[in-house]
Coordinates of C-alpha atoms and ligand atoms in Angstrom, one line a residue:
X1 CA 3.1 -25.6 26.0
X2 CA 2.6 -22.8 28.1
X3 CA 4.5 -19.7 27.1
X4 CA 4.7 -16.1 29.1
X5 CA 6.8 -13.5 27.7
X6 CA 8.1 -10.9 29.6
X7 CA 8.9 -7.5 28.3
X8 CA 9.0 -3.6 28.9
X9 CA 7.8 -2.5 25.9
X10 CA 5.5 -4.2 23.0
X11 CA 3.1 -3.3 20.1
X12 CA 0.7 -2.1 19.6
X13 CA 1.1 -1.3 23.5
X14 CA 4.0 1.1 23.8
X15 CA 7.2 1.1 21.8
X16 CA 10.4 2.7 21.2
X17 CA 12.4 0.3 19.3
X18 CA 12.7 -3.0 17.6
X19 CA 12.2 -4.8 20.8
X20 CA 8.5 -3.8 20.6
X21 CA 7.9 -5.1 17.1
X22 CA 9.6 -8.2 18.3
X23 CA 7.5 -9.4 20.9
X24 CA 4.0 -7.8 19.2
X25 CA 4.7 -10.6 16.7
X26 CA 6.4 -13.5 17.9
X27 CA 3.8 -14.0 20.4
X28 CA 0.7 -14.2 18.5
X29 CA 2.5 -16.3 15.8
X30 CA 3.3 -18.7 18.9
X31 CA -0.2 -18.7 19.8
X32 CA -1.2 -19.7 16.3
X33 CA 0.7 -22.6 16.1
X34 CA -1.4 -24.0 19.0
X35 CA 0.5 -22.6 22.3
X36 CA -1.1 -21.3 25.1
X37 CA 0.3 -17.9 25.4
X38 CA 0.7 -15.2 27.7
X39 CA 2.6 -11.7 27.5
X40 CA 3.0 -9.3 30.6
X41 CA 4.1 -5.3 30.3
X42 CA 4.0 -2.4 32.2
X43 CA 0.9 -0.9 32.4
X44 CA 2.4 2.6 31.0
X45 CA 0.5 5.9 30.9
X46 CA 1.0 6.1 27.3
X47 CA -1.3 2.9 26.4
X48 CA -3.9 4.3 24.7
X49 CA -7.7 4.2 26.4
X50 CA -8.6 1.7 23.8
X51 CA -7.0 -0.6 25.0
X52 CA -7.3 0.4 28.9
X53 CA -11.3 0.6 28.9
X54 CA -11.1 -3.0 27.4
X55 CA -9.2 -4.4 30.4
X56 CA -10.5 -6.6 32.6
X57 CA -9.0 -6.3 36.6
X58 CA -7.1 -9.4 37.0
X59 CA -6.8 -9.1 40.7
X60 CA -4.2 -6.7 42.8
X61 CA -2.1 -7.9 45.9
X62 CA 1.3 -6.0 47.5
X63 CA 4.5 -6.1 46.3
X64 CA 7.6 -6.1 49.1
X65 CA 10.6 -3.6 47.9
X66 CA 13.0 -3.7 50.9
X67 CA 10.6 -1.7 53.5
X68 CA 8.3 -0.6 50.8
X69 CA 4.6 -2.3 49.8
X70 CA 3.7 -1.4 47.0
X71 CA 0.2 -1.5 45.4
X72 CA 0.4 -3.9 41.9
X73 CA -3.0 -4.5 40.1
X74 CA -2.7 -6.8 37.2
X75 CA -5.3 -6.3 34.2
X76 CA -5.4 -8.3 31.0
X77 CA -6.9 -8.0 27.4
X78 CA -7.6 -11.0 25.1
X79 CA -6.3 -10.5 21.6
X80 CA -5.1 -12.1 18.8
X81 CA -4.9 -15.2 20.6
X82 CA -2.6 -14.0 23.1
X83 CA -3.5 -12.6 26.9
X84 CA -1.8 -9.8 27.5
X85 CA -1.1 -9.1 31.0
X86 CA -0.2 -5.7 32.4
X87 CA 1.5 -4.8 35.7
X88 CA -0.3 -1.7 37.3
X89 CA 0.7 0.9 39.8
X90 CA 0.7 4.0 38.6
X91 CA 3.9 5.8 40.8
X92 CA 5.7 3.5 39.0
X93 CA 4.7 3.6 35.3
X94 CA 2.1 7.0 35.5
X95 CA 5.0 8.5 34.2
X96 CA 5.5 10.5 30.8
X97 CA 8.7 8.7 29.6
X98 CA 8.6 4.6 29.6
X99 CA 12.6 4.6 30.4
X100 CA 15.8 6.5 30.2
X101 CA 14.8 9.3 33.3
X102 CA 13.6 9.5 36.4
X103 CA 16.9 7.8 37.7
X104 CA 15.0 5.0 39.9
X105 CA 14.8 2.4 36.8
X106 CA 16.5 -0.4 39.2
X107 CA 13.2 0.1 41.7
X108 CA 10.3 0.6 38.3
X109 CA 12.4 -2.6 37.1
X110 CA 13.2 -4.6 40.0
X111 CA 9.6 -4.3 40.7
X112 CA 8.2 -5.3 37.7
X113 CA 10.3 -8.4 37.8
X114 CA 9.4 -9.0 41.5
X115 CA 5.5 -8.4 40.4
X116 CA 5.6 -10.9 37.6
X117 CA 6.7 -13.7 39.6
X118 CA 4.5 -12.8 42.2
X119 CA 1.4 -13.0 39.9
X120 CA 2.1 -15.7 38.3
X121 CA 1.4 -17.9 41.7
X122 CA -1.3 -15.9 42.8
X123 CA -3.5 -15.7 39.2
X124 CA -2.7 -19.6 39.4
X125 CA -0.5 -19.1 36.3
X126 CA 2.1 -21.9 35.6
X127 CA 4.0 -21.2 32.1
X128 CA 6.7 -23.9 31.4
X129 CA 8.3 -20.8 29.9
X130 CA 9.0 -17.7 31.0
X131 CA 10.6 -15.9 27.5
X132 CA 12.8 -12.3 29.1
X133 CA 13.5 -9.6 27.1
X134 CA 16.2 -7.5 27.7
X135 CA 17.8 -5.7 30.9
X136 CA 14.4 -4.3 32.2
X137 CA 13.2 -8.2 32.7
X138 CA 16.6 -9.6 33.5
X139 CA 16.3 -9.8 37.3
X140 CA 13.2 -12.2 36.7
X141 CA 15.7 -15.5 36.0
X142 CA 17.9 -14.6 38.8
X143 CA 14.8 -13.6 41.4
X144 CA 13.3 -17.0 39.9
X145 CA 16.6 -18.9 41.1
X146 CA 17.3 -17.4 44.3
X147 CA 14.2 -16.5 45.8
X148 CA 11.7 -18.6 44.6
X149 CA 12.8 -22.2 43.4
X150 CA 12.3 -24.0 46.9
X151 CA 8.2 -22.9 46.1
X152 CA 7.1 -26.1 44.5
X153 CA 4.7 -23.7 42.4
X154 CA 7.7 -22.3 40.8
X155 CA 9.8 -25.4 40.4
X156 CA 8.5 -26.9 37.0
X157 CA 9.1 -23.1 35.4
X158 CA 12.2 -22.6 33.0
X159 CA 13.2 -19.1 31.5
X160 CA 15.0 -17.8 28.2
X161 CA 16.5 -14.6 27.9
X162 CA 16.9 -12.7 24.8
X163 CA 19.5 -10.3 24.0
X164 CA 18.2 -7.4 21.5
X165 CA 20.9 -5.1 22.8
X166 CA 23.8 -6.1 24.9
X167 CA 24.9 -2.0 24.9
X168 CA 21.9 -1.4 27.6
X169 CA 22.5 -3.2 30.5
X170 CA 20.8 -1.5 33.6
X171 CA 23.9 -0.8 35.7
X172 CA 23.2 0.1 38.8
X173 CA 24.6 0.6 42.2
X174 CA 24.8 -2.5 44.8
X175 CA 23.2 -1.1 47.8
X176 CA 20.3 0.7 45.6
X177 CA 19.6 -2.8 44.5
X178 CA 19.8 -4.5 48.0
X179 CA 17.6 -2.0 48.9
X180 CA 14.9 -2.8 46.9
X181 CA 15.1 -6.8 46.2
X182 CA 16.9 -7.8 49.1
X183 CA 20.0 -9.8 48.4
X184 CA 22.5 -10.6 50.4
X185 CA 26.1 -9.9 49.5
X186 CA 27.1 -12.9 48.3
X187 CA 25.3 -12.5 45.6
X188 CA 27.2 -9.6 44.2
X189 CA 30.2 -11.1 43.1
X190 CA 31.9 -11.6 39.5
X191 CA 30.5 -15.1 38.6
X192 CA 26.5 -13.8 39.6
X193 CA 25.6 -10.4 40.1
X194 CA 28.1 -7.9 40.0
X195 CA 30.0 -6.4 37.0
X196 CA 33.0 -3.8 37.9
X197 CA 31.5 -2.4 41.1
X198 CA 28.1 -2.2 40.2
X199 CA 24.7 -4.8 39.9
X200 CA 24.1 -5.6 36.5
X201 CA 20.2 -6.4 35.6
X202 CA 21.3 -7.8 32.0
X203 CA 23.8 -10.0 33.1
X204 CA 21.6 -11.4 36.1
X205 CA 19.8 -12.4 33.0
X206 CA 22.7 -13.8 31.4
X207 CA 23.9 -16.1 34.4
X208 CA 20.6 -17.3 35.8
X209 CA 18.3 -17.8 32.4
X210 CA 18.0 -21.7 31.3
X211 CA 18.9 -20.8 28.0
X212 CA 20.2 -17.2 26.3
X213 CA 19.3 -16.4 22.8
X214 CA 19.9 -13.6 20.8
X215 CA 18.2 -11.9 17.5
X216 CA 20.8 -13.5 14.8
X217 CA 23.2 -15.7 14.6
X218 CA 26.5 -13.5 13.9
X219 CA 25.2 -11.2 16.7
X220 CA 25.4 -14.1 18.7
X221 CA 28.7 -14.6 17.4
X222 CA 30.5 -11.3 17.9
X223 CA 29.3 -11.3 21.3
X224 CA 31.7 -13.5 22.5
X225 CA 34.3 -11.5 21.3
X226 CA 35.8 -8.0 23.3
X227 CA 34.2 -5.8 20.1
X228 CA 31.0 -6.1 20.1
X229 CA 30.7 -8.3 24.3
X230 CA 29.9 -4.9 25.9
X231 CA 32.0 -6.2 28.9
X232 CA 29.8 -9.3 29.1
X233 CA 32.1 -11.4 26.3
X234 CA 33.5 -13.7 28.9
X235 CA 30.5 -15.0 30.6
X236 CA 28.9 -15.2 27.2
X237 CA 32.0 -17.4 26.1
X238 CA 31.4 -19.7 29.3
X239 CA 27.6 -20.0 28.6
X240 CA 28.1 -20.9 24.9
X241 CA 26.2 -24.0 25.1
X242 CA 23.0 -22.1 26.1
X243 CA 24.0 -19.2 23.5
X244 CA 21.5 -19.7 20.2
X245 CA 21.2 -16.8 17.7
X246 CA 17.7 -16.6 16.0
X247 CA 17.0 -14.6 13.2
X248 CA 14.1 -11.9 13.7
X249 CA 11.3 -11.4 10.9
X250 CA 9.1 -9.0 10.5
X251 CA 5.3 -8.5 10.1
X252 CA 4.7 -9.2 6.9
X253 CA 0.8 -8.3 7.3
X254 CA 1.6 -4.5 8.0
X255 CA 4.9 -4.5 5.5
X256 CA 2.9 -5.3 2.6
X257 CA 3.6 -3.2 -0.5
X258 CA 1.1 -4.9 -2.2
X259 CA -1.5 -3.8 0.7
X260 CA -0.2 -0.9 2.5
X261 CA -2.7 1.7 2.7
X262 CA 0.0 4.4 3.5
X263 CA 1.6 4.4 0.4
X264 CA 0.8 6.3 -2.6
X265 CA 0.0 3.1 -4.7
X266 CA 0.3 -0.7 -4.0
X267 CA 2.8 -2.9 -5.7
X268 CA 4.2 -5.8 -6.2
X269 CA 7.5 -7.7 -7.6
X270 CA 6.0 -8.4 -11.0
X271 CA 4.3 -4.8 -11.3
X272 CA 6.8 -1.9 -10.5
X273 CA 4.7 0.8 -11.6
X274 CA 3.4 1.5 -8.5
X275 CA 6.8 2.0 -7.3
X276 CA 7.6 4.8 -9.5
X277 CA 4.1 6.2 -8.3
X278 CA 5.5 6.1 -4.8
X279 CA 9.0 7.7 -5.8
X280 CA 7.1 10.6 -7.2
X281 CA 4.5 11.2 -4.2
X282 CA 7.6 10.9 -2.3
X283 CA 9.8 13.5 -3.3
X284 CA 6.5 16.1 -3.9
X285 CA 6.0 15.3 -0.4
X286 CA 9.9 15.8 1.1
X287 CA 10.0 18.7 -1.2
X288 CA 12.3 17.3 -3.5
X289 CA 13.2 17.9 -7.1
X290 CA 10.8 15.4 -8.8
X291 CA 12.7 13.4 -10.6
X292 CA 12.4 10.0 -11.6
X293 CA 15.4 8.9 -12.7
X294 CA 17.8 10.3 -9.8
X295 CA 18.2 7.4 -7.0
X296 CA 16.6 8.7 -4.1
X297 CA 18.2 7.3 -0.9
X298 CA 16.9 6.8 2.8
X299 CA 17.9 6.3 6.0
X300 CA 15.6 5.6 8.8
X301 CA 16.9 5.0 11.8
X302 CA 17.8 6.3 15.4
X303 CA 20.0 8.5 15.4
X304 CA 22.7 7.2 17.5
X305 CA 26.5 6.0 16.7
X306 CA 25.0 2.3 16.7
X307 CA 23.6 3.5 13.4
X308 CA 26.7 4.5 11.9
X309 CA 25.7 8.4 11.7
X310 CA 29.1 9.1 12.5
X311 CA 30.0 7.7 9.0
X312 CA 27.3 9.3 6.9
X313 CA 28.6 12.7 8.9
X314 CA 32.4 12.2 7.4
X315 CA 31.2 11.8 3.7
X316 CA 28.1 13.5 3.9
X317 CA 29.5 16.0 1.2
X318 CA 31.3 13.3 -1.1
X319 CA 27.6 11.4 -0.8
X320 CA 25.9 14.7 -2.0
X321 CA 28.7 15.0 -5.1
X322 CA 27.3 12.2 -6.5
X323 CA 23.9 13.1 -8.6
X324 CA 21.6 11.0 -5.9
X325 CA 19.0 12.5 -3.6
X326 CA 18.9 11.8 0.6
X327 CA 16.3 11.5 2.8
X328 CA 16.4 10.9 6.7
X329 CA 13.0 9.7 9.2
X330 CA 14.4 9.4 13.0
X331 CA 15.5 11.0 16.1
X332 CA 18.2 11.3 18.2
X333 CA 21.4 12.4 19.1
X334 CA 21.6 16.4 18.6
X335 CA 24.6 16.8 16.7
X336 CA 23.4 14.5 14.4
X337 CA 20.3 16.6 14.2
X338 CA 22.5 19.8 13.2
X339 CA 24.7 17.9 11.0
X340 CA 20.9 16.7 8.7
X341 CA 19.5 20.3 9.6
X342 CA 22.6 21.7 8.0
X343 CA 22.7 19.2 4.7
X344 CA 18.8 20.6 4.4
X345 CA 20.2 23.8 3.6
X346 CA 23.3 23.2 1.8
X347 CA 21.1 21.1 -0.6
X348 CA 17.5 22.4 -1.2
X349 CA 15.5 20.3 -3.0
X350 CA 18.2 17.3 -2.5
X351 CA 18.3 16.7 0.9
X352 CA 15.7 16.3 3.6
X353 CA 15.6 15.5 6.7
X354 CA 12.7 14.6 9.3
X355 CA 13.4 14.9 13.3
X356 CA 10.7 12.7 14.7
X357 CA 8.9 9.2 14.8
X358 CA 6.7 8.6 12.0
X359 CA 5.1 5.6 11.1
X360 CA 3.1 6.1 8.3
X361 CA 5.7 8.5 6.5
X362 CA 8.4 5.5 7.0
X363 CA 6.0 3.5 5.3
X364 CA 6.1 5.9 2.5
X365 CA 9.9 6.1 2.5
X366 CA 10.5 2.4 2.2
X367 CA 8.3 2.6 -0.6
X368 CA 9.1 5.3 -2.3
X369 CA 12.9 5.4 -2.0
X370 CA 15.4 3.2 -4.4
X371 CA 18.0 2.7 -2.5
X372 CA 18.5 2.1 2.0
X373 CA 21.3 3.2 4.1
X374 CA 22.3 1.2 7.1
X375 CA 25.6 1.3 8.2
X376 CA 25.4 0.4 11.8
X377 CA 28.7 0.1 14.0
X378 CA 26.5 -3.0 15.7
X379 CA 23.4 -4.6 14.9
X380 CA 22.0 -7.2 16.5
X381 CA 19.3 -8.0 14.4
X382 CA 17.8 -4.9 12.8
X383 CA 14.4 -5.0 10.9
X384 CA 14.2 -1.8 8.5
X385 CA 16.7 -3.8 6.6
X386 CA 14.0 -6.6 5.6
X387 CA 11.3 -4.1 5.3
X388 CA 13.4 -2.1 2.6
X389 CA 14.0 -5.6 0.6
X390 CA 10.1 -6.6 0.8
X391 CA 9.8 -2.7 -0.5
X392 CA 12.0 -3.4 -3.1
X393 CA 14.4 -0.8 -1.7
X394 CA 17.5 -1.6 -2.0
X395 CA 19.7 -2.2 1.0
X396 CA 23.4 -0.6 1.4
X397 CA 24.6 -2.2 4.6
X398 CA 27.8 -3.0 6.8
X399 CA 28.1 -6.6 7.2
X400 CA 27.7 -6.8 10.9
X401 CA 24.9 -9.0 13.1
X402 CA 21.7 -9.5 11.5
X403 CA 22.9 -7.2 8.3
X404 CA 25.0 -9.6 7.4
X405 CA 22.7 -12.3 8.0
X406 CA 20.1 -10.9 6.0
X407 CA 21.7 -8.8 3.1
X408 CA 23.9 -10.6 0.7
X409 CA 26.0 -8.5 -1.4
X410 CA 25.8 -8.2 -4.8
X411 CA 28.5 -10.5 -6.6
X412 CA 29.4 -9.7 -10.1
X413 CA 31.3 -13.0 -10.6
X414 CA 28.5 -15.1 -10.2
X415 CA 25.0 -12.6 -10.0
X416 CA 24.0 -13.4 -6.8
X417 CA 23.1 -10.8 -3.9
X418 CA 20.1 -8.8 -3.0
X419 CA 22.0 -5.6 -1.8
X420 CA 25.5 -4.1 -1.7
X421 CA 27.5 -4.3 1.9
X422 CA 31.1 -3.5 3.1
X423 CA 33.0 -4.8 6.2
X424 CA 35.3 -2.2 7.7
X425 CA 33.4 0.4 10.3
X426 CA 34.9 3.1 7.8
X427 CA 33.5 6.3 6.4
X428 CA 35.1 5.7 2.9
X429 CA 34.2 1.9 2.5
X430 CA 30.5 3.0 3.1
X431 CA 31.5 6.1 0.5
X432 CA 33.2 3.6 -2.0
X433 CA 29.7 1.2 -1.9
X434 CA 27.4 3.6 -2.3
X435 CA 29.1 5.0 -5.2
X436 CA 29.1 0.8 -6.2
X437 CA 25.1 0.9 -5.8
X438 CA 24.6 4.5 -7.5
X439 CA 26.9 3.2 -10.5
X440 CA 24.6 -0.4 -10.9
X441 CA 21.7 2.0 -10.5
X442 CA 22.7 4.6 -13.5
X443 CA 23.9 2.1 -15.6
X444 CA 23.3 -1.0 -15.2
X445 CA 19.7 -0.9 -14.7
X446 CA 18.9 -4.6 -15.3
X447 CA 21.1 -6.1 -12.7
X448 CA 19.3 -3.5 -10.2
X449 CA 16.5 -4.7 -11.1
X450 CA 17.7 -7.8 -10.2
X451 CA 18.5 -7.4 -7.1
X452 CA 15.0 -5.1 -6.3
X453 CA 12.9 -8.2 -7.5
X454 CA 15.7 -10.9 -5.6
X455 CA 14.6 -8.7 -2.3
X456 CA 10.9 -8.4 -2.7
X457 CA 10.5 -12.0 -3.1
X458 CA 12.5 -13.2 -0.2
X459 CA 10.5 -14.7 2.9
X460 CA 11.3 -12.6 5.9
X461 CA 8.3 -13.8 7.9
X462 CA 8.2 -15.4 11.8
X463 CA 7.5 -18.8 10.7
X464 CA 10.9 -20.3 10.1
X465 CA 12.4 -18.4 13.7
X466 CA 8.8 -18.9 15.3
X467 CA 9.3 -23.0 15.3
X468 CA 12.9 -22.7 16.1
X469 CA 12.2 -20.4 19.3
X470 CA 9.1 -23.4 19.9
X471 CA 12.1 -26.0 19.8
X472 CA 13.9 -24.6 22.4
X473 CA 11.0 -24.4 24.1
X474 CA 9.9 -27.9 24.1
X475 CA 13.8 -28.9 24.4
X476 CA 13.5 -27.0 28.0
X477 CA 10.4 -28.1 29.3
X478 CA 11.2 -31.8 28.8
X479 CA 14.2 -31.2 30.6
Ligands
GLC501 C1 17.2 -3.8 19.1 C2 18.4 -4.0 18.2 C3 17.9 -4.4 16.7 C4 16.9 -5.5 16.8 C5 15.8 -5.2 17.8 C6 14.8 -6.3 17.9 O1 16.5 -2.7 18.8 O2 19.2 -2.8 18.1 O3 19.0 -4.7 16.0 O4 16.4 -5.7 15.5 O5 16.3 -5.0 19.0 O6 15.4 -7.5 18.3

């Protein structure tokens, strides 16, 4: 099969979130099971020149906004199997910031989708598949559908749409829309286009992909329900039949305790030691008290009320009774920032906390830390937790999307588990497990061991969710 994924952000390209991770290694596992694969980005300031001065200039042609034409070059760079494609004009992604400014994202996005499908007929590009990602790429199903489908180029070409976040939905208003992609009115009603007043990119995805997937299967759940639906719970309930959740997994090639080369000392589920080596390098290096035997807890995350902050805020002084150390890695909202800033100085050599993106330091955090603190409000798939269980880290979670699909908490009836979890979005549930995992960790050091070996030996790789995505695939194509 032919396979083109679509996305606005993918490593080692650009990232800011999961979505990135996602897509840097879905793809190439696709293309090593014998798919021809394509993946097409933004060509953003930020990509680094090694990968720009290895481009090769695909060809360039105009793209029609409303009354604008607007320059779109398309390079591409062969790698790992996959071509990577990447939409150029640099008004529109010369920029400093990939998203969340600028206040024109429905014109950057409407005309990345319109440039995609415009290059696809003129680089003589037919995928069977076109695989969207998220609000940015939503528009491409529905512009497919409406304005493209009586091309018999585009007639054999079906489209999947994957949710990683239903909270961001590029809501926008109707005429700024029209304006750009030119649709007529009738477009904008409840059952397409428009959501309460406003043009929807996400949900263009929703109602015009072939099939709808999302990162695991209780996200793809709780969707459907007013909780967790973001507004969109209905349509997702009519489109059931083309709703599929599939687990993510993660790159087990760069989470390797056993061959990181960011961590103090490689390890591996039948020799701890290197572990302890880790703890130790840690704490020296966060500046706190070094000492082996008090749990040392992380939390790395963005910090946003998805991630349950707002919980770790209420307790944050029962948590810091308890004799257990904290770290934090992430960025985000400011009064999260005071409230860590804060804890730093109410607990020296206890607390610390770290205000930016860090890659190789989160490397040594998984590593280093005993226990990992994830208490999200929603999560549709999340990946730290699986990179804290391969780390033998421990995972405290709230047993929502993908947490609860990938942490089983630890039973004393019958022994099984690999993590400790609670239900309720409540501060003193999350209090009230912690203290359950501090108390195992203390003194009952053998079932913690446990449940650190039970996590480092689970299989969190692609290639179960890579086959199942291929399924779908094939299940399309031949229809
Ligand atoms: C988003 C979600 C996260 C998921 C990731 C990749 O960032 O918030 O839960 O793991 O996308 O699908």
């Amino acid at each position: 099969m032919k396979i083109l994924f679509a996305a606005s952000e993918c490593v080692p390209f650009c990232k800011t979130g999961g979505l990135a991770d996602v897509v840097g290694a879905l793809a190439p596992m696709i293309a090593a099971n014998g798919h021809e694969v394509g993946v097409i980005l933004p060509l953003y300031s930020a990509i680094e020149e090694k990968y720009v001065s290895r481009m090769k200039h695909e060809t360039d042609f105009e793209v029609e906004l409303g009354w604008r034409r607007q320059y779109c070059g398309v390079e591409s760079l062969r790698m790992d199997g996959v071509t990577w494609y990447f939409i150029d004009n640099k008004y529109y992604f010369g920029r400093s910031y990939m998203y969340g400014m600028g206040g024109d994202e429905y014109e950057r996005f409407g005309f990345f989708c319109r440039a995609v499908l415009n290059a696809l007929q003129i680089l003589n590009l037919q995928p069977d598949i076109i695989h969207c990602n998220d609000w940015q790429t939503g528009m491409i199903p529905a512009l497919l559908q409406i304005q493209y489908r009586h091309l018999p180029f585009y007639q054999p070409i079906r489209t999947v749409f994957t949710i990683h976040n239903l909270q961001y939905q590029g809501i926008f208003s109707i005429p700024q829309v029209q304006d750009v992609l030119g649709l007529g009115d009738s477009l904008f009603t409840a059952d397409k286009l428009e959501c309460c007043g406003n043009a929807n990119y996400m949900k263009a995805g929703l109602v015009y992909a072939d099939e709808i997937t999302t990162v695991s299967p209780s996200y793809a759940e709780e969707i459907k329900t007013a909780y967790y639906g973001e507004g969109m719970d209905g349509l997702l309930r009519a489109r059931q039949e083309h709703l599929t959740g599939i687990i993510n997994g993660i790159d087990t090639q760069i989470w390797d305790p056993a061959h990181d080369r960011h961590i103090a000392k490689p390890y591996a589920e039948n020799s701890l030691k290197g572990k302890a080596a880790c703890k130790a390098a840690l704490q020296k290096e966060l500046g706190l008290e070094e000492r082996p035997g008090t749990p040392l807890m992380v939390m790395i995350s963005r910090l946003s009320s998805q991630k349950g902050v707002d919980l770790v805020d209420r307790v944050l002084t029962e948590i810091m009774e308890e004799d257990v150390q904290f770290a934090v890695l992430g960025m985000g909202e400011a009064r999260y920032v005071d409230l860590f800033s804060w804890a730093e100085q109410r607990y020296p050599g206890r607390f610390s906390a770290h205000f930016r993106m860090d890659e190789a330091l989160s490397h040594r955090m998984y590593a280093g830390a005993d226990l990992f603190l994830m208490p999200s409000r929603f999560e549709p798939c999340g990946l730290s937790q699986m990179i804290a269980l391969r780390y033998g880290t421990v995972p405290i979670v709230r047993e929502t999307g993908g947490l609860r699909d990938t942490v089983l908490s630890y039973n004393e009836a019958n022994g099984a588990g690999n993590g400790f979890s609670f239900f309720n979005y409540n501060a003193h549930d999350m209090l009230f497990t912690i203290r359950r995992a501090l108390n195992y960790y203390g003194r009952e050091p053998e079932i913690f061991r446990r449940l650190v070996a039970r996590g480092m030996s689970g299989d969190y790789s692609w290639n179960h969710s890579a086959r199942v995505y291929q399924d779908l695939y094939l299940s399309l194509k031949e229809k």
